[in-house]
Coordinates of N, CA and C in Angstrom, one line a residue:
Chain Z
Q409 N 1.0 -1.0 0.4 CA -0.2 -0.6 0.4 C 1.3 1.1 0.2
V410 N 0.9 2.4 -0.6 CA 0.9 3.4 -1.4 C 1.2 4.3 -0.1
Q411 N 2.3 4.5 0.6 CA 2.3 6.1 1.7 C 3.9 6.6 1.2
L412 N 2.6 8.3 1.8 CA 4.0 9.4 1.0 C 3.7 10.0 2.7
Q413 N 5.6 10.5 2.5 CA 5.5 11.5 4.4 C 6.9 12.9 3.8
E414 N 5.9 13.4 3.5 CA 6.8 15.2 3.7 C 7.6 15.5 4.9
S415 N 8.3 16.2 4.4 CA 9.2 16.1 5.0 C 10.1 17.4 4.8
G416 N 10.5 18.1 5.6 CA 11.3 19.3 6.2 C 10.9 20.3 6.8
P417 N 11.9 21.7 6.8 CA 11.7 22.8 7.6 C 10.5 23.0 8.0
G418 N 10.5 23.6 9.6 CA 8.9 24.0 10.3 C 8.6 25.0 10.2
L419 N 10.0 25.6 9.8 CA 10.1 27.1 10.2 C 11.2 27.5 8.9
V420 N 9.9 29.0 8.0 CA 10.9 29.6 6.7 C 11.1 31.3 6.9
K421 N 12.5 32.0 6.9 CA 12.0 33.3 7.2 C 11.2 33.7 5.7
P422 N 10.1 35.1 6.1 CA 10.0 35.9 4.5 C 11.3 36.2 3.4
S423 N 10.6 36.2 2.4 CA 11.8 36.3 1.3 C 12.6 35.0 1.1
E424 N 13.0 33.8 2.1 CA 13.1 32.8 1.6 C 12.9 31.8 0.7
T425 N 13.4 31.0 0.8 CA 12.8 29.6 -0.3 C 12.5 28.3 0.6
L426 N 11.0 28.1 0.7 CA 9.7 27.1 1.7 C 10.9 26.1 0.4
S427 N 11.5 24.5 1.5 CA 11.5 23.2 0.8 C 11.2 21.9 1.0
L428 N 10.5 21.8 0.8 CA 10.1 19.9 1.1 C 10.6 18.8 -0.1
T429 N 10.2 17.8 1.0 CA 10.8 16.8 0.1 C 9.5 15.3 0.6
C430 N 9.0 15.1 -0.7 CA 8.0 13.8 0.1 C 8.6 12.6 -0.3
T431 N 8.6 11.4 0.3 CA 8.9 10.4 0.4 C 7.8 9.1 -0.1
V432 N 8.2 8.4 -1.3 CA 6.9 7.9 -1.4 C 7.9 6.9 -1.1
S433 N 6.3 5.7 0.0 CA 7.0 3.8 0.0 C 5.4 2.7 -0.2
G434 N 6.2 1.4 -1.0 CA 4.8 1.5 -1.4 C 4.7 0.9 -2.8
Y435 N 5.4 1.6 -3.4 CA 4.8 2.2 -5.2 C 5.9 2.7 -5.1
S436 N 6.3 2.3 -6.6 CA 7.5 3.8 -7.4 C 7.3 4.8 -7.7
I437 N 7.4 5.2 -7.9 CA 7.3 7.2 -8.4 C 7.4 7.1 -9.6
S438 N 7.5 5.8 -10.4 CA 7.5 6.1 -11.6 C 6.8 5.2 -12.3
G439 N 5.9 4.8 -12.1 CA 4.5 4.9 -12.5 C 3.5 5.6 -13.2
D440 N 2.8 4.9 -13.3 CA 1.4 6.2 -13.9 C 0.5 6.3 -12.8
Y441 N 1.7 7.5 -11.9 CA 0.3 8.5 -11.7 C 1.2 9.9 -11.3
Y442 N 0.5 10.9 -11.2 CA 0.9 12.2 -11.1 C 1.0 12.2 -9.3
W443 N 1.8 13.2 -8.8 CA 2.6 13.1 -8.0 C 2.6 14.6 -7.5
A444 N 1.7 15.5 -6.3 CA 1.0 16.7 -6.4 C 1.5 16.9 -4.9
W445 N 1.5 18.6 -5.5 CA 1.4 19.0 -3.6 C 0.1 20.4 -3.5
I446 N -0.4 20.5 -2.3 CA -1.7 20.5 -2.3 C -1.6 21.4 -0.7
R447 N -1.9 22.7 -0.6 CA -1.8 23.0 0.8 C -2.6 23.7 1.5
Q448 N -3.1 23.8 2.4 CA -4.4 24.4 3.2 C -3.7 25.4 4.5
P449 N -3.7 27.2 4.7 CA -3.7 27.6 5.5 C -4.4 27.6 6.3
P450 N -3.9 27.7 7.8 CA -4.7 27.0 9.3 C -6.2 28.1 9.2
G451 N -6.8 27.2 9.2 CA -8.3 27.3 9.5 C -9.2 27.5 8.2
K452 N -8.1 27.4 6.9 CA -8.4 27.7 5.6 C -8.9 26.6 5.2
G453 N -9.4 26.6 3.3 CA -9.6 25.8 2.2 C -8.4 24.5 1.5
L454 N -8.4 23.9 1.2 CA -7.3 23.2 0.3 C -6.7 24.1 -0.4
E455 N -5.7 24.0 -1.4 CA -5.6 25.0 -2.9 C -4.4 23.4 -3.1
W456 N -4.5 23.3 -4.5 CA -3.8 22.2 -5.4 C -2.5 24.0 -5.7
I457 N -1.1 23.1 -5.6 CA 0.0 23.7 -5.5 C 0.6 23.4 -7.5
G458 N 0.6 22.3 -7.1 CA 1.0 21.8 -8.8 C 1.5 20.1 -9.0
S459 N 1.5 19.8 -10.1 CA 1.7 18.2 -9.8 C 3.1 18.1 -10.8
I460 N 3.5 16.4 -10.8 CA 4.7 16.3 -11.8 C 4.8 15.1 -12.4
Y461 N 4.7 13.9 -13.0 CA 5.3 13.3 -14.0 C 6.4 12.3 -13.3
H462 N 6.1 11.0 -13.6 CA 7.6 11.0 -13.1 C 8.8 11.3 -14.1
S463 N 8.1 11.8 -15.3 CA 9.4 11.9 -16.6 C 9.6 13.1 -16.6
G464 N 9.3 14.1 -15.1 CA 9.3 15.3 -15.6 C 9.3 16.0 -16.0
S465 N 7.6 15.9 -16.2 CA 6.8 16.7 -16.4 C 5.9 17.6 -15.4
T466 N 5.6 18.8 -15.8 CA 4.9 19.6 -14.5 C 4.4 20.5 -15.2
Y467 N 3.3 20.9 -14.1 CA 2.1 21.3 -14.1 C 1.7 21.9 -12.8
Y468 N 1.3 23.2 -12.9 CA 2.1 24.6 -11.6 C 0.4 25.2 -11.8
S469 N -0.5 25.7 -10.4 CA -0.9 26.7 -10.3 C -0.4 28.2 -10.6
P470 N -1.8 28.5 -12.2 CA -1.4 29.7 -12.8 C -1.3 31.2 -11.3
S471 N -1.6 30.9 -10.1 CA -1.5 31.8 -8.8 C 0.1 31.7 -8.7
L472 N 0.3 30.7 -8.8 CA 1.7 30.3 -7.7 C 2.9 30.1 -9.1
E473 N 2.7 29.9 -9.9 CA 3.5 29.6 -11.5 C 4.8 29.9 -11.2
S474 N 5.0 31.0 -10.9 CA 6.4 32.1 -11.3 C 7.3 32.3 -10.2
R475 N 6.2 31.1 -8.4 CA 7.5 30.9 -7.6 C 7.7 29.5 -7.7
V476 N 7.0 28.6 -8.1 CA 7.2 27.4 -8.0 C 7.9 26.3 -8.4
T477 N 8.6 25.3 -7.8 CA 9.6 24.4 -8.7 C 8.8 22.8 -7.6
I478 N 8.8 21.9 -9.0 CA 8.5 21.0 -8.5 C 9.0 19.8 -9.2
S479 N 9.9 19.0 -8.7 CA 10.9 17.9 -9.2 C 10.7 16.8 -8.6
V480 N 11.3 15.6 -9.1 CA 11.2 14.2 -8.8 C 12.5 13.9 -8.8
D481 N 12.5 12.3 -8.3 CA 13.7 12.2 -7.8 C 14.1 10.5 -8.1
T482 N 13.7 9.8 -8.8 CA 13.0 9.2 -9.3 C 14.5 7.9 -8.0
S483 N 15.4 8.1 -8.2 CA 16.3 6.9 -7.8 C 16.5 6.8 -6.5
K484 N 15.8 8.5 -5.8 CA 15.4 8.4 -4.1 C 13.3 7.8 -4.0
N485 N 12.9 7.7 -4.9 CA 12.1 7.5 -5.1 C 11.0 8.8 -3.9
Q486 N 11.3 10.2 -4.6 CA 11.1 11.5 -3.9 C 10.6 12.4 -5.0
F487 N 9.7 13.1 -4.6 CA 9.2 14.5 -5.2 C 9.7 15.6 -4.6
S488 N 10.1 16.3 -4.7 CA 10.0 18.1 -4.0 C 9.2 19.2 -4.6
L489 N 9.4 20.4 -3.2 CA 8.7 21.9 -3.6 C 9.2 22.7 -3.4
K490 N 10.0 23.6 -4.3 CA 10.3 24.8 -3.7 C 9.2 26.0 -3.9
L491 N 9.0 27.2 -2.5 CA 8.9 27.9 -3.0 C 9.4 29.1 -2.8
N492 N 9.1 30.1 -4.0 CA 10.6 30.9 -3.5 C 10.0 32.7 -3.0
S493 N 10.1 33.0 -2.7 CA 9.8 34.5 -1.7 C 8.7 34.5 -1.3
V494 N 9.1 33.7 -0.4 CA 7.4 33.3 0.6 C 7.1 34.1 1.8
T495 N 5.8 34.6 1.7 CA 5.7 35.3 2.7 C 4.5 34.9 4.2
A496 N 4.2 35.3 4.6 CA 3.0 34.8 5.8 C 1.7 34.4 5.1
A497 N 1.5 34.2 3.8 CA 0.4 34.0 3.4 C 0.8 32.4 2.9
D498 N 2.1 31.9 2.9 CA 2.7 31.0 2.5 C 3.1 30.0 3.8
T499 N 2.3 30.3 5.0 CA 2.2 29.7 6.1 C 1.0 28.6 5.6
A500 N 1.1 27.2 6.0 CA 0.3 26.7 5.5 C 0.2 24.7 5.9
I501 N -0.6 24.0 6.2 CA -0.4 22.6 6.5 C -0.1 22.0 4.7
Y502 N 1.2 21.7 4.3 CA 1.7 21.2 2.6 C 1.6 19.8 3.2
Y503 N 0.6 19.1 2.0 CA 0.0 18.3 1.8 C 1.0 17.4 0.4
C504 N 1.2 16.2 0.9 CA 2.0 16.0 -0.6 C 0.8 14.8 -1.0
A505 N 0.7 14.1 -2.5 CA 0.0 13.5 -2.3 C -0.1 12.8 -3.9
R506 N -1.0 11.6 -4.5 CA -0.5 10.9 -5.5 C -2.1 10.7 -5.6
N507 N -2.3 10.7 -7.6 CA -3.4 10.8 -8.4 C -3.2 9.9 -9.7
P508 N -4.1 9.3 -9.9 CA -4.2 8.9 -11.4 C -4.5 10.2 -12.1
S509 N -4.0 10.0 -13.2 CA -4.4 11.0 -14.9 C -5.8 10.9 -14.8
S510 N -6.1 12.5 -14.6 CA -7.6 12.5 -15.1 C -9.1 12.6 -13.6
S511 N -8.3 12.1 -11.9 CA -8.9 11.6 -11.5 C -8.4 12.6 -10.4
G512 N -9.4 12.4 -9.4 CA -9.0 13.0 -8.0 C -9.2 11.9 -7.0
N513 N -8.5 10.8 -7.6 CA -9.0 9.6 -6.6 C -7.2 10.2 -5.7
Y514 N -7.0 10.9 -4.5 CA -6.2 11.0 -4.4 C -5.4 10.4 -3.1
V515 N -4.5 10.0 -3.0 CA -3.8 8.8 -2.3 C -3.0 10.5 -1.1
W516 N -3.5 10.6 0.4 CA -2.4 11.5 0.8 C -1.8 11.7 1.8
G517 N -0.5 12.3 2.2 CA 0.3 11.9 2.8 C -0.1 12.8 4.5
Q518 N 0.1 12.7 5.3 CA -0.4 13.4 6.5 C -0.2 14.3 6.6
G519 N 0.7 15.3 6.2 CA 0.8 17.2 6.0 C 2.2 17.4 6.4
T520 N 2.2 18.4 6.6 CA 3.6 18.8 7.3 C 2.8 20.5 7.2
L521 N 3.5 21.1 8.7 CA 3.2 22.4 9.0 C 4.6 23.3 8.3
V522 N 4.1 24.1 8.0 CA 4.9 25.4 7.5 C 5.0 26.8 7.6
T523 N 5.7 27.6 8.8 CA 5.4 28.8 9.3 C 6.8 29.6 8.8
V524 N 6.3 30.9 7.9 CA 6.6 31.8 7.5 C 6.5 32.7 8.6
S525 N 7.7 32.6 8.8 CA 7.7 34.1 10.7 C 9.1 34.3 10.6
P526 N 9.8 35.8 10.7 CA 10.7 35.9 11.2 C 12.1 35.6 12.2
Chain C
Q412 N -11.2 34.8 -13.6 CA -10.7 33.5 -12.8 C -12.2 33.1 -12.0
T413 N -12.4 31.6 -12.8 CA -13.5 30.8 -12.5 C -13.0 30.2 -11.2
V414 N -13.8 30.9 -10.2 CA -14.0 30.3 -8.7 C -14.9 29.2 -8.7
V415 N -14.7 28.3 -8.0 CA -15.5 27.1 -7.6 C -16.2 27.1 -5.6
T416 N -17.2 26.9 -6.5 CA -18.3 27.5 -4.9 C -18.7 26.2 -4.6
Q417 N -18.8 26.4 -2.9 CA -19.4 25.5 -1.9 C -20.5 26.1 -0.8
E418 N -21.5 25.7 -0.6 CA -22.1 26.1 0.5 C -20.8 26.2 1.8
P419 N -20.9 27.5 2.5 CA -20.2 27.2 3.5 C -20.4 26.8 5.3
S420 N -21.8 26.4 4.9 CA -22.2 25.4 6.0 C -23.5 25.1 5.6
F421 N -24.0 23.6 6.3 CA -25.4 23.2 6.5 C -25.4 21.6 7.9
S422 N -26.4 21.4 8.0 CA -26.7 20.7 8.5 C -27.1 19.9 8.3
V423 N -27.7 18.9 9.3 CA -28.5 17.7 8.6 C -29.0 16.7 10.0
S424 N -30.3 16.4 9.9 CA -30.2 15.5 11.5 C -29.9 14.3 11.2
P425 N -29.5 13.3 12.5 CA -28.6 12.4 12.2 C -30.0 11.1 11.7
G426 N -29.3 10.6 11.3 CA -30.5 9.8 9.9 C -30.8 10.5 8.7
G427 N -30.6 11.5 8.2 CA -31.2 12.5 7.2 C -30.3 12.4 5.9
T428 N -30.8 12.9 5.4 CA -30.4 13.0 4.2 C -29.6 14.6 3.4
V429 N -28.9 14.4 3.2 CA -28.2 15.9 3.1 C -27.7 15.8 1.6
T430 N -27.4 17.1 0.6 CA -27.3 17.1 -0.5 C -26.0 18.4 -0.7
L431 N -24.7 18.3 -0.7 CA -23.9 19.3 -1.2 C -23.5 19.2 -2.3
T432 N -23.2 20.6 -2.4 CA -22.9 20.8 -4.1 C -22.0 20.9 -4.8
C433 N -20.9 21.8 -5.1 CA -19.9 22.1 -6.1 C -20.2 23.1 -6.9
G434 N -20.3 24.0 -7.3 CA -20.5 24.8 -8.9 C -19.2 25.3 -9.1
L435 N -19.2 26.6 -10.5 CA -18.9 27.2 -10.9 C -19.2 28.9 -11.0
T436 N -18.7 30.2 -10.6 CA -18.7 31.0 -10.8 C -19.4 31.6 -12.4
S437 N -18.4 30.7 -13.2 CA -19.3 31.0 -14.7 C -19.0 29.6 -15.3
G438 N -20.4 29.3 -15.4 CA -20.2 27.9 -16.4 C -21.1 27.1 -15.9
S439 N -21.1 25.7 -16.4 CA -21.6 24.3 -15.2 C -20.9 23.5 -15.4
V440 N -21.2 23.1 -14.4 CA -19.9 21.5 -13.7 C -20.1 20.2 -14.6
S441 N -19.0 19.5 -15.1 CA -19.7 18.0 -16.2 C -19.0 17.4 -15.3
S442 N -19.3 16.0 -15.8 CA -18.8 14.8 -16.1 C -16.8 15.3 -16.3
N443 N -16.9 16.0 -17.2 CA -15.6 16.2 -17.6 C -14.8 17.3 -16.2
H444 N -15.3 17.8 -15.8 CA -14.5 18.6 -14.2 C -13.4 17.6 -14.0
Y445 N -14.5 16.0 -13.6 CA -13.9 15.2 -13.3 C -14.2 15.2 -11.3
P446 N -15.3 15.8 -11.0 CA -15.2 16.8 -9.8 C -15.4 14.9 -8.5
S447 N -14.5 15.2 -7.5 CA -14.3 14.6 -6.5 C -14.2 15.4 -5.2
W448 N -14.6 14.2 -4.3 CA -14.7 14.9 -2.9 C -13.8 14.2 -2.0
Y449 N -14.0 15.7 -0.6 CA -13.1 15.0 0.3 C -14.0 15.1 1.9
Q450 N -13.4 14.4 2.6 CA -13.6 15.0 4.0 C -12.9 15.2 4.8
Q451 N -13.1 16.1 5.6 CA -12.1 16.5 6.5 C -12.0 16.7 8.2
T452 N -11.7 16.2 9.0 CA -11.8 16.3 10.5 C -10.7 17.5 11.2
P453 N -10.6 18.1 12.0 CA -9.5 19.2 12.6 C -8.3 18.1 12.9
G454 N -7.5 18.5 12.3 CA -6.4 18.2 12.9 C -5.6 17.2 12.0
Q455 N -6.7 16.1 10.9 CA -6.7 15.1 10.3 C -6.2 15.6 8.7
A456 N -5.9 15.3 8.0 CA -5.9 14.8 6.7 C -6.5 14.4 5.5
P457 N -6.6 15.5 4.3 CA -8.2 14.6 3.9 C -8.2 13.0 3.3
R458 N -9.7 13.0 3.3 CA -10.0 11.7 3.3 C -10.8 12.1 1.8
T459 N -10.6 10.7 0.6 CA -11.1 10.9 -0.3 C -12.2 10.2 0.0
L460 N -13.8 10.6 -1.0 CA -14.8 9.8 -0.8 C -15.0 9.4 -2.2
I461 N -15.4 10.5 -3.1 CA -15.2 10.1 -4.5 C -14.7 11.0 -5.6
Y462 N -14.3 10.3 -6.4 CA -13.8 10.6 -7.3 C -14.4 10.5 -9.0
R463 N -14.2 10.9 -10.5 CA -14.4 10.5 -10.9 C -16.2 10.7 -11.1
T464 N -16.7 11.5 -10.7 CA -18.3 12.2 -10.4 C -18.9 11.3 -9.4
N465 N -18.9 10.0 -9.2 CA -19.4 9.4 -8.7 C -18.8 8.2 -8.3
T466 N -17.8 8.0 -8.7 CA -17.0 6.6 -8.0 C -16.3 6.3 -6.5
R467 N -17.1 5.6 -5.4 CA -16.3 5.9 -4.6 C -14.9 5.1 -4.2
S468 N -14.2 5.7 -3.5 CA -12.9 5.6 -3.1 C -12.7 4.3 -1.9
S469 N -12.0 3.1 -2.1 CA -11.9 2.4 -1.5 C -12.4 2.5 -0.1
G470 N -12.9 1.4 0.6 CA -13.0 1.7 1.7 C -14.3 2.4 2.4
V471 N -14.9 3.4 1.3 CA -16.1 4.3 1.3 C -17.3 4.0 1.8
P472 N -18.0 4.2 2.6 CA -19.8 3.2 2.4 C -20.5 3.9 1.8
D473 N -21.5 3.7 0.9 CA -22.4 3.1 0.0 C -23.0 5.0 0.7
R474 N -23.4 4.7 2.0 CA -24.0 6.1 1.6 C -23.9 7.2 1.6
F475 N -22.4 7.7 1.0 CA -21.8 8.6 0.4 C -21.8 8.2 -1.1
S476 N -22.6 9.4 -1.7 CA -22.3 9.1 -3.1 C -22.2 10.5 -4.0
G477 N -22.0 10.3 -5.9 CA -21.8 11.1 -5.9 C -22.5 11.6 -7.9
S478 N -22.7 12.9 -7.4 CA -23.7 12.9 -9.1 C -23.5 14.4 -9.2
I479 N -24.0 14.6 -11.4 CA -24.2 15.9 -11.3 C -25.6 16.4 -11.0
L480 N -26.0 17.1 -10.7 CA -27.1 18.0 -10.7 C -27.8 19.2 -11.2
G481 N -28.4 18.9 -11.5 CA -28.1 20.8 -13.0 C -26.7 21.2 -13.0
N482 N -26.5 22.4 -13.0 CA -25.2 22.5 -13.0 C -24.1 22.4 -12.5
K483 N -24.7 21.2 -11.6 CA -23.4 21.7 -10.1 C -22.9 19.8 -10.2
A484 N -21.8 19.7 -9.4 CA -21.5 18.3 -9.4 C -22.1 18.4 -7.4
A485 N -22.5 17.0 -7.0 CA -23.4 17.3 -5.5 C -22.8 16.0 -4.5
L486 N -22.8 16.3 -3.8 CA -22.9 14.6 -2.6 C -23.6 15.3 -1.9
T487 N -23.7 13.2 -2.1 CA -25.4 13.2 -1.2 C -25.2 12.1 0.1
I488 N -25.2 12.4 1.0 CA -25.2 11.4 2.2 C -25.9 10.8 3.3
T489 N -26.5 9.5 3.2 CA -27.8 9.5 3.0 C -27.4 8.5 4.4
G490 N -28.6 8.6 5.6 CA -28.1 8.2 6.9 C -27.7 8.9 7.6
A491 N -27.2 10.2 7.4 CA -26.8 10.9 8.2 C -26.1 10.3 9.8
Q492 N -24.6 10.1 10.2 CA -23.9 9.7 11.2 C -23.6 10.9 11.9
A493 N -23.4 10.5 13.1 CA -22.2 11.9 14.6 C -21.0 11.7 13.7
D494 N -20.2 10.6 13.3 CA -19.2 10.9 12.8 C -19.0 11.5 11.5
D495 N -20.0 11.8 10.8 CA -19.8 12.5 9.7 C -20.0 14.5 9.4
E496 N -20.1 14.7 10.9 CA -19.8 16.4 11.1 C -18.1 16.0 10.7
S497 N -18.0 16.8 10.0 CA -17.0 17.1 9.3 C -16.9 18.3 8.1
N498 N -15.3 18.9 7.8 CA -15.8 19.7 6.2 C -16.1 18.8 5.4
Y499 N -16.3 19.1 4.1 CA -16.4 18.5 2.9 C -15.7 19.1 2.3
Y500 N -15.3 19.0 1.3 CA -14.2 19.7 0.1 C -14.5 19.1 -1.8
C501 N -14.7 19.8 -2.7 CA -14.8 19.3 -3.9 C -13.1 19.7 -4.5
V502 N -13.2 19.1 -5.7 CA -11.8 19.4 -6.8 C -12.4 19.3 -8.3
L503 N -12.4 20.3 -8.9 CA -12.7 20.0 -10.1 C -11.5 20.0 -10.8
H504 N -11.6 19.7 -12.4 CA -9.9 19.6 -13.1 C -10.5 20.6 -14.5
M505 N -10.0 21.7 -14.7 CA -10.4 22.8 -15.3 C -9.4 22.9 -16.6
G506 N -9.3 23.1 -17.3 CA -9.0 23.1 -19.2 C -8.7 21.6 -19.5
S507 N -7.5 22.2 -19.9 CA -6.5 20.8 -20.5 C -5.3 20.8 -19.7
G508 N -4.9 20.4 -19.9 CA -3.6 19.3 -19.4 C -4.0 19.6 -17.7
I509 N -3.2 20.0 -16.7 CA -3.2 18.9 -15.6 C -3.4 20.2 -14.7
Y510 N -4.9 20.4 -14.3 CA -5.5 21.6 -13.3 C -6.0 21.7 -12.6
W511 N -6.0 21.4 -11.4 CA -6.8 21.8 -10.0 C -7.4 22.1 -9.6
V512 N -8.8 23.0 -8.8 CA -9.5 23.9 -8.3 C -10.6 23.3 -7.2
F513 N -10.2 23.9 -6.1 CA -10.4 23.7 -4.7 C -11.7 24.3 -4.7
G514 N -13.2 24.0 -4.0 CA -13.8 24.8 -3.7 C -13.2 24.9 -2.3
G515 N -14.0 26.4 -1.3 CA -14.2 26.8 -0.4 C -14.6 25.7 0.6
G516 N -15.0 24.7 0.6 CA -15.3 23.9 1.5 C -16.6 23.9 2.1
T517 N -17.4 23.0 2.7 CA -18.7 22.8 3.4 C -18.4 22.2 4.8
K518 N -18.6 23.0 5.5 CA -18.9 22.3 6.9 C -20.5 21.9 7.7
L519 N -20.2 20.7 7.5 CA -21.3 19.8 8.2 C -21.2 19.6 9.6
T520 N -22.8 20.2 10.1 CA -22.7 19.8 11.4 C -24.3 19.1 11.3
V521 N -23.7 17.8 11.6 CA -24.8 16.8 12.4 C -25.4 16.7 13.4
L522 N -26.8 17.3 13.7 CA -27.6 17.7 14.9 C -29.0 18.0 14.8

């Protein structure tokens, strides 16, 4: 059974880069699925950040595209998120997830809270 | 910019039936948007309930069902139970390529 686990710093300073990694176990990241990042500010709703396929093809939310990079490391069975020039508005629980093409059948990680603060 | 709309809150009596909806500020929702539904309780990751309009995710009881009603996607809970009290989110696939937009969520109260 596939499991996803987010990891990375829980505190990032304003204007710096937020970096998170999702480690996938129980399934090869080279399989026929998309790998996504989704976030949720405290007390608010979910926001799709972007997705990547194992080939390296990436897809980003238009509202975040200028600041986001998602990458994949098939040798480590991991994919990563970088969000630059962060502000307090980027404070959120960040989830990594897996979904099939054209399907919202996400398998979710447990999420990790990232706080942007001096 | 098209926004995905959901009722902010809803209440249902135990044993009752409730239908939550997921719409667009511009246009109609269809199966081509692959509407999906998620349940989230405070402090927990979302749980996928329904995907591709009406397919239940593994382990989801059949009292949860999805459909298209008029110009919106719908999640119907039949025989509501106390532990159905949660936040429910929908997501729609928008346009070409890979691009998903979540609704703002519905807080469901069972009382």
